[in-house]
XYZ file of C-alpha atoms in Angstrom:
686
model
C 115.850 -82.800 16.667
C 115.606 -79.211 17.866
C 114.039 -76.621 15.589
C 116.533 -73.852 16.279
C 119.909 -73.718 17.982
C 119.809 -71.286 20.892
C 122.836 -69.248 21.993
C 122.789 -69.071 25.772
C 125.004 -67.608 28.483
C 124.357 -69.065 31.939
C 125.751 -67.922 35.288
C 125.579 -68.923 38.926
C 126.057 -66.425 41.740
C 129.705 -65.726 42.439
C 131.025 -67.566 45.523
C 132.734 -65.232 47.980
C 136.498 -65.735 48.126
C 136.534 -65.608 51.905
C 135.952 -69.231 52.811
C 135.253 -72.753 51.584
C 132.274 -74.027 49.611
C 129.670 -75.968 51.620
C 126.774 -78.142 50.500
C 124.346 -75.246 50.889
C 126.296 -73.468 48.149
C 126.381 -76.630 46.057
C 122.590 -76.645 45.741
C 122.774 -73.685 43.363
C 125.726 -74.871 41.290
C 124.251 -78.343 40.856
C 120.903 -76.815 39.860
C 122.619 -74.656 37.248
C 124.923 -77.395 35.986
C 121.981 -79.742 35.388
C 120.232 -77.084 33.303
C 123.378 -76.334 31.285
C 124.135 -80.005 30.626
C 120.555 -80.522 29.471
C 120.798 -77.606 27.018
C 124.065 -78.957 25.609
C 122.587 -82.450 25.232
C 119.770 -80.889 23.215
C 122.291 -79.376 20.814
C 122.171 -75.742 21.954
C 125.217 -73.474 22.261
C 125.386 -72.911 25.989
C 128.286 -71.223 27.812
C 128.399 -71.552 31.604
C 130.558 -68.910 33.295
C 131.237 -68.004 36.878
C 133.927 -66.364 39.016
C 135.023 -65.805 42.573
C 133.682 -62.624 44.170
C 137.079 -61.392 45.316
C 136.599 -57.874 46.717
C 135.347 -56.256 49.911
C 136.305 -55.559 53.511
C 135.938 -59.156 54.822
C 138.595 -60.379 52.403
C 140.914 -57.537 53.349
C 140.518 -58.315 57.049
C 140.894 -62.086 56.695
C 144.066 -61.674 54.654
C 145.420 -59.375 57.346
C 144.544 -61.866 60.070
C 146.344 -64.650 58.186
C 149.372 -62.467 57.534
C 149.059 -62.677 53.762
C 148.080 -60.279 50.985
C 144.524 -60.263 49.600
C 145.939 -61.458 46.258
C 147.419 -64.560 47.887
C 144.155 -65.268 49.721
C 141.891 -64.967 46.693
C 144.244 -67.029 44.507
C 144.219 -69.774 47.128
C 140.424 -69.707 47.453
C 140.004 -69.682 43.669
C 141.942 -72.944 43.374
C 140.061 -74.541 46.263
C 136.658 -73.471 44.968
C 137.304 -74.716 41.444
C 138.583 -78.038 42.792
C 135.408 -78.532 44.849
C 133.166 -77.626 41.927
C 135.035 -79.905 39.521
C 134.872 -82.873 41.876
C 131.115 -82.314 42.246
C 130.766 -82.510 38.464
C 130.016 -78.811 37.995
C 131.414 -78.146 34.526
C 132.063 -74.428 34.053
C 133.134 -73.317 30.608
C 135.039 -70.559 32.407
C 135.708 -69.866 36.081
C 137.352 -66.484 36.638
C 137.733 -63.811 39.344
C 136.280 -60.351 39.873
C 139.839 -59.213 40.655
C 140.732 -59.329 36.965
C 141.692 -56.887 34.193
C 138.434 -57.616 32.377
C 136.333 -56.783 35.421
C 138.246 -53.594 36.113
C 137.709 -52.478 32.514
C 133.974 -53.201 32.518
C 133.393 -51.700 35.993
C 135.068 -48.437 34.987
C 133.290 -48.363 31.625
C 129.834 -48.941 33.099
C 130.417 -46.408 35.871
C 131.618 -43.725 33.440
C 128.653 -44.367 31.115
C 126.217 -44.092 34.011
C 127.887 -40.909 35.205
C 127.938 -39.345 31.730
C 124.213 -40.061 31.386
C 123.500 -38.303 34.691
C 122.749 -41.455 36.697
C 125.481 -40.899 39.314
C 125.522 -38.188 41.968
C 127.574 -37.368 45.065
C 126.442 -36.586 48.591
C 128.167 -35.940 51.895
C 126.869 -38.419 54.467
C 127.720 -39.306 58.051
C 129.175 -42.800 58.443
C 130.413 -45.013 61.242
C 134.189 -44.871 61.582
C 136.549 -47.030 63.670
C 139.183 -44.648 65.074
C 141.477 -47.491 66.093
C 141.419 -49.308 62.748
C 141.254 -45.945 60.954
C 138.580 -47.142 58.581
C 134.941 -46.563 57.746
C 132.850 -49.555 58.774
C 130.504 -51.441 56.438
C 127.086 -52.283 57.893
C 127.997 -55.853 58.772
C 131.084 -54.743 60.691
C 129.078 -52.922 63.335
C 127.028 -54.548 66.086
C 124.850 -53.082 68.798
C 121.349 -52.913 70.222
C 118.410 -52.563 67.844
C 117.031 -48.999 68.027
C 113.480 -50.377 67.679
C 113.249 -53.328 70.069
C 116.507 -53.180 72.006
C 117.724 -56.679 71.051
C 121.480 -56.911 71.548
C 124.157 -58.118 69.125
C 122.421 -56.929 65.943
C 124.200 -55.907 62.751
C 124.256 -52.379 61.428
C 121.592 -52.757 58.752
C 118.640 -54.713 60.153
C 117.417 -56.457 63.304
C 117.024 -60.231 63.125
C 114.599 -60.122 66.056
C 111.984 -57.550 65.061
C 112.890 -57.087 61.401
C 113.486 -53.331 61.638
C 115.824 -51.714 59.109
C 117.982 -48.746 60.022
C 121.267 -46.919 59.523
C 124.377 -48.196 61.363
C 124.563 -44.848 63.145
C 121.144 -45.592 64.725
C 122.414 -48.613 66.688
C 122.610 -48.251 70.471
C 125.861 -49.135 72.246
C 127.442 -49.922 68.891
C 130.894 -51.495 68.638
C 133.226 -52.210 65.747
C 133.471 -55.896 64.883
C 137.057 -55.218 63.781
C 138.493 -53.850 67.034
C 135.684 -53.677 69.589
C 135.991 -49.880 69.676
C 132.973 -47.593 69.805
C 132.522 -46.136 66.309
C 132.391 -42.407 65.834
C 130.478 -40.550 63.153
C 132.500 -38.987 60.397
C 131.366 -37.114 57.309
C 132.383 -38.406 53.916
C 131.448 -37.716 50.320
C 130.029 -40.788 48.610
C 128.859 -41.691 45.105
C 125.289 -42.805 44.492
C 123.686 -44.613 41.563
C 120.297 -43.005 40.872
C 118.249 -46.172 40.831
C 115.056 -44.145 40.846
C 115.829 -43.057 37.251
C 114.920 -46.608 36.170
C 111.736 -47.111 38.155
C 109.379 -47.232 35.163
C 111.643 -49.629 33.270
C 111.949 -51.921 36.296
C 108.190 -51.982 36.895
C 107.758 -53.239 33.330
C 110.744 -55.603 33.283
C 109.966 -57.345 36.585
C 106.440 -58.114 35.364
C 107.444 -59.296 31.872
C 108.207 -62.923 32.751
C 111.911 -62.494 33.435
C 111.630 -63.441 37.119
C 109.460 -65.775 39.187
C 106.105 -64.444 40.377
C 107.117 -64.748 44.034
C 110.172 -62.580 43.408
C 108.209 -60.124 41.262
C 105.751 -59.693 44.123
C 108.607 -59.012 46.510
C 110.168 -56.490 44.160
C 106.801 -54.745 43.891
C 107.156 -53.850 47.561
C 110.412 -52.037 46.843
C 108.991 -50.360 43.761
C 105.841 -49.230 45.526
C 107.857 -47.701 48.355
C 109.931 -45.759 45.834
C 113.482 -46.668 44.912
C 116.266 -45.049 46.880
C 119.587 -44.116 45.361
C 122.260 -46.748 45.907
C 125.605 -45.977 47.550
C 128.202 -47.482 45.182
C 131.405 -46.160 46.782
C 133.524 -47.044 49.791
C 136.396 -45.206 51.435
C 139.966 -46.397 51.711
C 141.201 -48.708 53.085
C 139.147 -51.046 50.941
C 140.004 -54.094 48.866
C 138.631 -53.470 45.382
C 138.913 -51.227 42.329
C 139.501 -47.515 42.818
C 136.892 -45.299 41.182
C 138.696 -43.715 38.200
C 137.886 -40.052 38.907
C 137.749 -40.267 42.706
C 141.085 -40.902 44.461
C 140.657 -42.771 47.738
C 137.189 -44.013 46.771
C 136.520 -47.615 45.742
C 133.671 -49.364 43.990
C 131.387 -51.089 46.486
C 131.748 -54.847 46.015
C 128.138 -55.200 44.819
C 128.838 -52.887 41.904
C 131.656 -54.919 40.380
C 130.445 -58.380 41.528
C 127.675 -58.873 38.906
C 129.893 -57.240 36.311
C 132.054 -60.303 36.985
C 129.621 -62.276 34.811
C 130.564 -60.083 31.869
C 134.258 -60.268 32.741
C 134.292 -64.062 32.929
C 132.429 -64.332 29.623
C 134.858 -61.871 27.983
C 137.736 -63.987 29.274
C 136.076 -67.036 27.691
C 135.528 -65.162 24.409
C 139.190 -64.213 24.234
C 140.188 -67.847 24.749
C 137.700 -69.174 22.191
C 137.745 -66.491 19.481
C 134.097 -65.614 20.151
C 132.308 -62.257 19.925
C 131.428 -60.683 23.277
C 129.204 -58.063 21.642
C 127.038 -60.684 19.947
C 125.868 -61.777 23.389
C 125.827 -58.529 25.373
C 124.811 -55.801 22.933
C 121.474 -54.107 23.520
C 119.641 -55.758 20.614
C 121.208 -59.208 21.052
C 119.058 -62.202 20.150
C 121.023 -64.477 22.458
C 119.909 -65.477 25.946
C 121.301 -64.609 29.398
C 120.157 -66.703 32.374
C 121.180 -66.131 36.011
C 120.758 -68.727 38.779
C 120.914 -67.199 42.278
C 119.724 -67.574 45.866
C 116.608 -65.702 46.939
C 118.651 -63.661 49.439
C 120.354 -61.691 46.639
C 117.301 -61.241 44.414
C 117.174 -57.483 44.992
C 120.656 -56.951 43.546
C 119.937 -59.073 40.476
C 116.399 -57.929 39.692
C 116.661 -54.201 40.466
C 120.246 -52.913 40.633
C 121.757 -55.156 37.958
C 119.185 -54.630 35.154
C 119.193 -50.879 35.901
C 122.989 -50.744 35.602
C 122.879 -52.649 32.315
C 120.098 -50.451 30.942
C 121.922 -47.268 31.898
C 125.194 -48.451 30.347
C 123.625 -49.592 27.072
C 123.877 -53.378 27.538
C 121.221 -56.079 27.234
C 119.286 -57.149 30.336
C 118.925 -60.748 31.561
C 116.526 -63.059 29.798
C 115.708 -64.629 33.130
C 116.779 -64.599 36.776
C 115.970 -67.833 38.610
C 115.935 -67.774 42.417
C 116.082 -70.824 44.652
C 115.565 -71.295 48.385
C 118.031 -72.204 51.100
C 119.225 -75.647 52.137
C 118.273 -77.047 55.516
C 119.529 -80.354 56.902
C 117.142 -82.644 58.767
C 114.622 -79.813 58.877
C 116.878 -77.265 60.523
C 119.373 -74.602 59.608
C 122.820 -76.076 58.973
C 124.643 -76.286 62.296
C 128.329 -76.700 63.035
C 127.716 -78.263 66.450
C 125.322 -80.868 65.003
C 127.743 -81.626 62.178
C 125.256 -80.578 59.506
C 127.278 -77.572 58.357
C 129.037 -79.775 55.823
C 131.791 -78.423 53.611
C 131.868 -79.637 50.024
C 135.304 -81.173 50.557
C 134.166 -82.993 53.703
C 131.256 -84.497 51.780
C 133.586 -85.558 48.950
C 135.880 -87.325 51.405
C 133.036 -89.641 52.421
C 130.380 -89.915 49.717
C 129.869 -90.028 45.961
C 128.944 -86.495 44.759
C 126.373 -87.910 42.337
C 124.307 -89.125 45.293
C 123.801 -85.508 46.324
C 123.315 -84.294 42.750
C 120.446 -86.753 42.384
C 118.899 -85.939 45.752
C 118.956 -82.222 44.980
C 117.343 -82.911 41.590
C 114.667 -85.035 43.264
C 113.821 -82.085 45.529
C 114.181 -79.055 43.252
C 111.277 -77.275 41.596
C 110.990 -73.955 39.802
C 109.920 -72.192 43.007
C 111.870 -70.447 45.752
C 110.976 -72.751 48.634
C 113.755 -74.012 50.875
C 115.103 -77.507 50.207
C 115.615 -79.974 53.053
C 118.368 -82.577 52.997
C 116.963 -85.259 55.264
C 119.939 -87.569 55.769
C 117.811 -90.672 56.355
C 115.647 -89.988 53.308
C 118.803 -89.139 51.334
C 120.282 -92.616 51.745
C 116.931 -94.365 51.319
C 116.106 -92.532 48.093
C 119.524 -93.013 46.510
C 119.585 -96.707 47.451
C 116.058 -97.251 46.169
C 116.058 -95.154 43.002
C 119.584 -95.202 41.644
C 120.921 -98.506 42.937
C 117.710 -100.503 43.338
C 116.014 -99.352 40.147
C 118.272 -97.843 37.469
C 121.624 -99.581 37.976
C 119.804 -102.788 38.876
C 118.426 -103.075 35.325
C 121.895 -103.274 33.786
C 123.139 -105.523 36.579
C 120.283 -108.000 36.041
C 120.699 -108.191 32.259
C 124.421 -107.781 31.557
C 125.484 -111.096 33.079
C 123.257 -113.099 30.750
C 124.467 -111.158 27.677
C 128.123 -111.589 28.590
C 127.948 -115.232 29.673
C 125.407 -116.711 27.306
C 125.588 -114.604 24.152
C 129.221 -113.658 23.682
C 128.735 -110.160 25.133
C 126.649 -109.186 22.110
C 123.111 -107.828 22.069
C 120.365 -109.460 20.058
C 119.983 -108.472 16.397
C 116.237 -107.905 16.838
C 113.842 -107.307 19.705
C 110.418 -107.152 18.094
C 107.910 -104.666 19.474
C 109.813 -102.805 22.211
C 106.966 -101.218 24.172
C 109.290 -100.081 26.944
C 111.358 -98.078 24.493
C 108.209 -96.491 23.078
C 107.052 -95.525 26.567
C 110.361 -93.782 27.227
C 110.126 -91.930 23.922
C 106.557 -90.899 24.737
C 107.698 -89.483 28.098
C 110.793 -87.736 26.716
C 109.074 -84.475 25.762
C 107.500 -84.131 29.194
C 110.839 -84.841 30.880
C 112.586 -82.351 28.600
C 109.982 -79.730 29.481
C 110.575 -80.410 33.176
C 114.318 -79.907 32.762
C 113.813 -76.749 30.731
C 111.500 -75.266 33.356
C 113.726 -76.378 36.272
C 111.068 -78.787 37.504
C 113.729 -81.378 38.216
C 111.713 -83.215 40.861
C 109.008 -83.894 38.274
C 111.602 -85.116 35.785
C 113.037 -87.528 38.371
C 109.590 -88.898 39.202
C 108.818 -89.569 35.548
C 112.209 -91.194 34.957
C 111.839 -93.449 37.987
C 108.368 -94.459 36.785
C 110.026 -95.681 33.579
C 112.627 -97.559 35.629
C 109.824 -99.249 37.582
C 108.229 -100.437 34.337
C 111.536 -101.832 33.095
C 112.125 -103.765 36.305
C 108.553 -105.043 36.239
C 109.120 -106.264 32.663
C 112.233 -108.188 33.708
C 110.428 -109.635 36.735
C 107.631 -110.905 34.495
C 110.016 -112.412 31.914
C 112.206 -114.094 34.562
C 115.303 -114.604 32.375
C 117.056 -116.364 35.278
C 114.406 -119.087 35.006
C 113.960 -119.486 31.265
C 117.706 -119.428 30.591
C 117.720 -123.013 31.869
C 115.519 -124.013 28.902
C 117.754 -124.501 25.861
C 114.836 -123.843 23.498
C 114.140 -120.395 24.989
C 117.623 -118.896 24.643
C 116.489 -116.430 21.961
C 113.792 -115.181 24.319
C 116.368 -114.598 27.071
C 118.621 -112.814 24.585
C 115.798 -110.541 23.460
C 114.555 -109.839 27.014
C 118.009 -108.810 28.229
C 118.651 -106.739 25.111
C 115.410 -104.851 25.764
C 116.522 -104.365 29.382
C 119.920 -103.020 28.346
C 118.286 -100.595 25.892
C 115.873 -99.400 28.560
C 118.846 -98.817 30.828
C 120.520 -96.834 28.030
C 117.458 -94.612 27.663
C 117.302 -93.999 31.415
C 120.971 -93.020 31.421
C 120.323 -90.512 28.626
C 117.439 -88.995 30.587
C 119.535 -88.867 33.778
C 122.776 -87.706 32.167
C 122.346 -84.007 33.096
C 122.102 -85.099 36.736
C 124.579 -88.008 36.770
C 127.363 -87.151 34.312
C 129.939 -89.508 35.851
C 127.564 -92.461 35.990
C 126.626 -91.707 32.383
C 130.291 -91.752 31.394
C 130.771 -95.145 33.063
C 127.580 -96.454 31.456
C 128.780 -95.335 28.020
C 131.966 -97.316 28.567
C 129.945 -100.387 29.585
C 127.626 -99.975 26.582
C 130.627 -99.427 24.296
C 129.110 -96.276 22.745
C 130.129 -92.691 22.058
C 128.880 -89.976 24.452
C 125.083 -90.102 24.426
C 122.844 -87.116 23.705
C 119.107 -86.553 23.632
C 118.747 -87.625 20.000
C 120.007 -91.118 20.851
C 116.826 -91.949 22.750
C 115.214 -93.686 19.759
C 118.322 -95.496 18.489
C 118.171 -99.022 19.936
C 121.448 -100.912 20.214
C 121.106 -104.148 18.207
C 123.709 -106.753 17.318
C 126.091 -104.585 19.325
C 128.985 -105.662 21.598
C 128.953 -104.554 25.223
C 131.673 -104.690 27.832
C 131.717 -106.502 31.147
C 129.448 -104.800 33.630
C 131.069 -103.123 36.621
C 128.931 -101.723 39.464
C 128.141 -98.098 38.638
C 126.953 -97.220 42.135
C 126.919 -98.891 45.514
C 124.374 -98.481 48.275
C 124.956 -95.727 50.819
C 126.035 -97.182 54.126
C 124.677 -95.070 56.969
C 128.090 -95.403 58.615
C 129.502 -93.159 55.877
C 126.941 -90.474 56.668
C 127.714 -90.760 60.368
C 131.423 -90.367 59.674
C 130.770 -87.329 57.504
C 128.724 -85.693 60.264
C 131.407 -86.467 62.850
C 134.111 -85.049 60.574
C 132.064 -81.864 60.213
C 131.758 -81.573 63.992
C 135.508 -82.059 64.434
C 136.263 -79.495 61.725
C 133.964 -76.995 63.452
C 135.799 -77.473 66.763
C 139.167 -76.958 65.107
C 137.877 -73.892 63.275
C 136.531 -72.455 66.528
C 139.933 -72.956 68.177
C 141.576 -71.001 65.388
C 139.034 -68.203 65.172
C 138.625 -67.656 68.901
C 142.317 -67.382 69.809
C 143.110 -63.768 70.834
C 144.929 -61.776 68.159
C 148.255 -60.115 68.881
C 146.597 -56.764 69.589
C 143.743 -58.085 71.731
C 144.103 -58.347 75.498
C 142.936 -61.591 77.080
C 143.553 -63.290 80.410
C 143.238 -66.759 78.916
C 143.639 -68.581 75.622
C 141.335 -71.426 76.634
C 138.773 -72.217 73.960
C 135.295 -73.455 74.749
C 132.011 -73.667 72.854
C 130.069 -72.850 76.045
C 129.475 -69.196 76.777
C 130.862 -67.890 80.098
C 128.547 -67.337 83.078
C 126.899 -63.900 83.044
C 127.218 -61.349 85.813
C 126.023 -62.603 89.206
C 122.504 -61.677 90.373
C 120.853 -62.091 93.785
C 117.808 -64.148 94.717
C 115.484 -61.150 94.697
C 116.376 -60.474 91.046
C 115.578 -64.042 90.072
C 112.355 -64.095 92.101
C 110.953 -61.357 89.893
C 110.658 -63.842 87.021
C 107.275 -65.554 86.716
C 108.018 -68.728 84.748
C 104.965 -70.699 83.605
C 104.203 -73.874 81.699
C 102.518 -73.018 78.388
C 100.798 -75.184 75.782
C 101.383 -74.215 72.123
C 97.965 -74.248 70.476
C 99.049 -72.600 67.224
C 102.284 -71.680 65.449
C 102.901 -69.982 62.136
C 105.665 -68.275 60.196
C 105.871 -64.491 60.311
C 105.703 -62.918 56.863
C 108.729 -60.783 55.970
C 110.819 -62.263 58.792
C 113.407 -64.978 58.283
C 113.711 -65.695 62.017
C 110.415 -65.265 63.860
C 107.531 -67.652 64.498
C 104.215 -66.431 65.943
C 103.151 -68.721 68.795
C 99.730 -68.809 70.437
C 100.178 -70.066 74.001
C 97.618 -71.403 76.476
C 98.867 -70.621 80.001
C 95.855 -72.056 81.810
C 93.916 -68.911 82.608
C 94.399 -67.063 79.279
C 96.083 -67.220 75.880
C 99.108 -65.179 74.873
C 100.814 -64.305 71.592
C 104.603 -64.569 71.601
C 107.004 -63.893 68.733
C 109.984 -66.249 69.071
C 113.167 -66.180 66.976
C 113.291 -69.951 66.448
C 112.332 -70.500 62.802
C 115.886 -71.674 62.032
C 115.306 -74.640 64.334
C 111.600 -75.499 64.035
C 108.858 -75.680 61.456
C 105.533 -74.351 62.837
C 103.870 -77.783 62.609
C 106.595 -79.291 64.800
C 105.616 -77.050 67.701
C 101.847 -77.297 67.810
C 100.807 -79.391 70.798
C 104.097 -79.098 72.658
C 104.483 -77.698 76.165
C 107.147 -75.059 76.781
C 108.322 -72.757 79.549
C 107.702 -69.059 79.168
C 108.455 -65.832 81.026
C 104.892 -64.747 81.773
C 105.535 -61.382 83.444
C 107.748 -59.890 80.750
C 106.392 -56.496 79.718
C 104.589 -56.651 76.328
C 106.794 -55.516 73.477
C 105.380 -53.852 70.384
C 106.987 -55.196 67.238
C 106.511 -54.555 63.563
C 104.448 -57.751 63.319
C 102.330 -57.270 66.450
C 102.651 -57.314 70.237
C 104.718 -60.063 71.899
C 103.324 -60.985 75.314
C 106.137 -62.979 76.848
C 109.219 -65.027 76.038
C 109.725 -68.750 75.369
C 112.854 -70.225 76.946
C 115.419 -71.940 74.709
C 118.959 -73.283 74.987
C 121.737 -72.897 72.417
C 122.324 -70.433 69.599
C 121.851 -70.166 65.851
C 125.290 -71.702 65.292
C 124.972 -74.478 67.883
C 121.280 -75.167 67.354
C 118.250 -73.827 69.224
C 116.371 -76.131 71.602
C 113.052 -75.123 73.169
C 112.874 -76.117 76.852
C 110.030 -78.507 77.757
C 108.674 -79.490 81.200
C 108.349 -83.160 82.148
C 105.194 -85.083 81.326
C 102.391 -84.245 83.725
C 102.996 -80.507 83.844
C 99.873 -78.515 83.032
C 99.456 -75.077 81.383
C 99.690 -72.269 83.905
C 101.804 -74.161 86.436
C 104.523 -72.008 87.972
C 108.105 -73.108 87.306
C 110.383 -72.797 90.327
């Protein structure tokens, strides 16, 4: 029994109402749902709320492109998102929308409180403006050449090649993503949240155990550089809430998005006659836990607690960040079929397979998680089907056929049950601390012991001996009770399997306290397979379906719009041939075979790898934007082709002395070009 009932509010990051949920998203919601289900099984009061993030320019533009209103779009996405989550077993207590009366009320209240306390100021700034669309352009709606390294096709906030950060107005040869027009600069008065007012508080809060050490270290970099005021307003046209005392100005989506947690919880309170203030007041003794991806840590560990502090609300108890999902060691790719939508997965495979695999991989850290499709099927088949479900399958037949479907009235000294009870506290601690992979290892160790016990007892042999029927009855009863304990321990991860197991066991819903209550002289129902082995054909079909969906999506998204001129409507995934060059131009390139003698990730870059190349007569350092496709260890020892006479380029991380040749793109997959066997470092490529 627990010593004290905790009152907990739990949230996951709000999915953006601009597209479907994919399995990369599902990593976070499954992680959160497991934690919430565990807390509820332990007897705590735990409310899990979420909402669609339903504001911002992308939603406005997509609705326009589809010929519908933003309201229609976000309502449609809300239904689709909730359906995907529900079918994956993610059990929200409330799923709402940031485009709601509650969110509007809280956003205005918090803004006015911050302003009244002197934490909001105005400033006239120069911003990029699309004269054709007649709108100011957010950072991600401008592309151009990086002002630091000259790399083309970079967004208006930072360069993915060299890592430089800058203002959109600094881009060279910038164009609007909306219309293709060259943006102009236009002055506009904007509203800023004075984040620097909360610097001392944030330095204390981020080091007080509320966030992971890795994230705290990252936030230290921001704090040491000095916090800059945060632009919280956007000009019309904009899809969002208008700032109450500023006609034509709208709250930036990242202001009202986290407030959506409060709005969804208030909506739940109103439905359940609960007190909002008891959970959100400044001196509340309840808990508030956020689960998010590491890419939005800054908003949740700096901006959000500062907003709450300034408005007189409690701050989060904890913010838990997780890494990204890769598939087969690489960034999810539409062309490879590994950019898998949640609905596509559900059309082919049992969602609890993926829930378990995620749990078997997740720790409390922020490292990326890899879904290796071969390992995925092998682990599910071995652990869930071959170990856990197998226990019930091996024992139930004897109970049903030989003993009237009734368990033995006594089982003597049940050492297996005692071992499970002895491990329960450690497993509970692992769940509590989000060390799910450790919990799964300990549970599977118990399953191994149970199967070993059955192997040693050999009920299929001794059942033939009429004088040993009681022994068979007792052995299978012990096996069924071990299975019941394993189901309890796995229930946060496998809620549907647990529900089916409860029906088989003929028991009420199981909770943590049932671990030490053996079923004796108890009727069970006929066993039905709870899980079947994953056939690799199903995975292959899922991948193919994802490829086909990507092709269809590309056809839709690459058709010219009614106001775009185009000489052809043909759709192809291959980029057109570039402008023609002559032989003399090509002859200037000195292409050489290079041997990779070292490779390592570049700190503070999510794209670059630092390669040390042997080109026969010297070594070179090259920074290559290929980390989405390769782990450093995969590259060491390989031979590649490089441009050896490219002028050295000074980057934030060092000097790059050449370029490694690749095929593809981030979406289609990057593939380093290799010479045939026999080529030696330094050989000229012609």
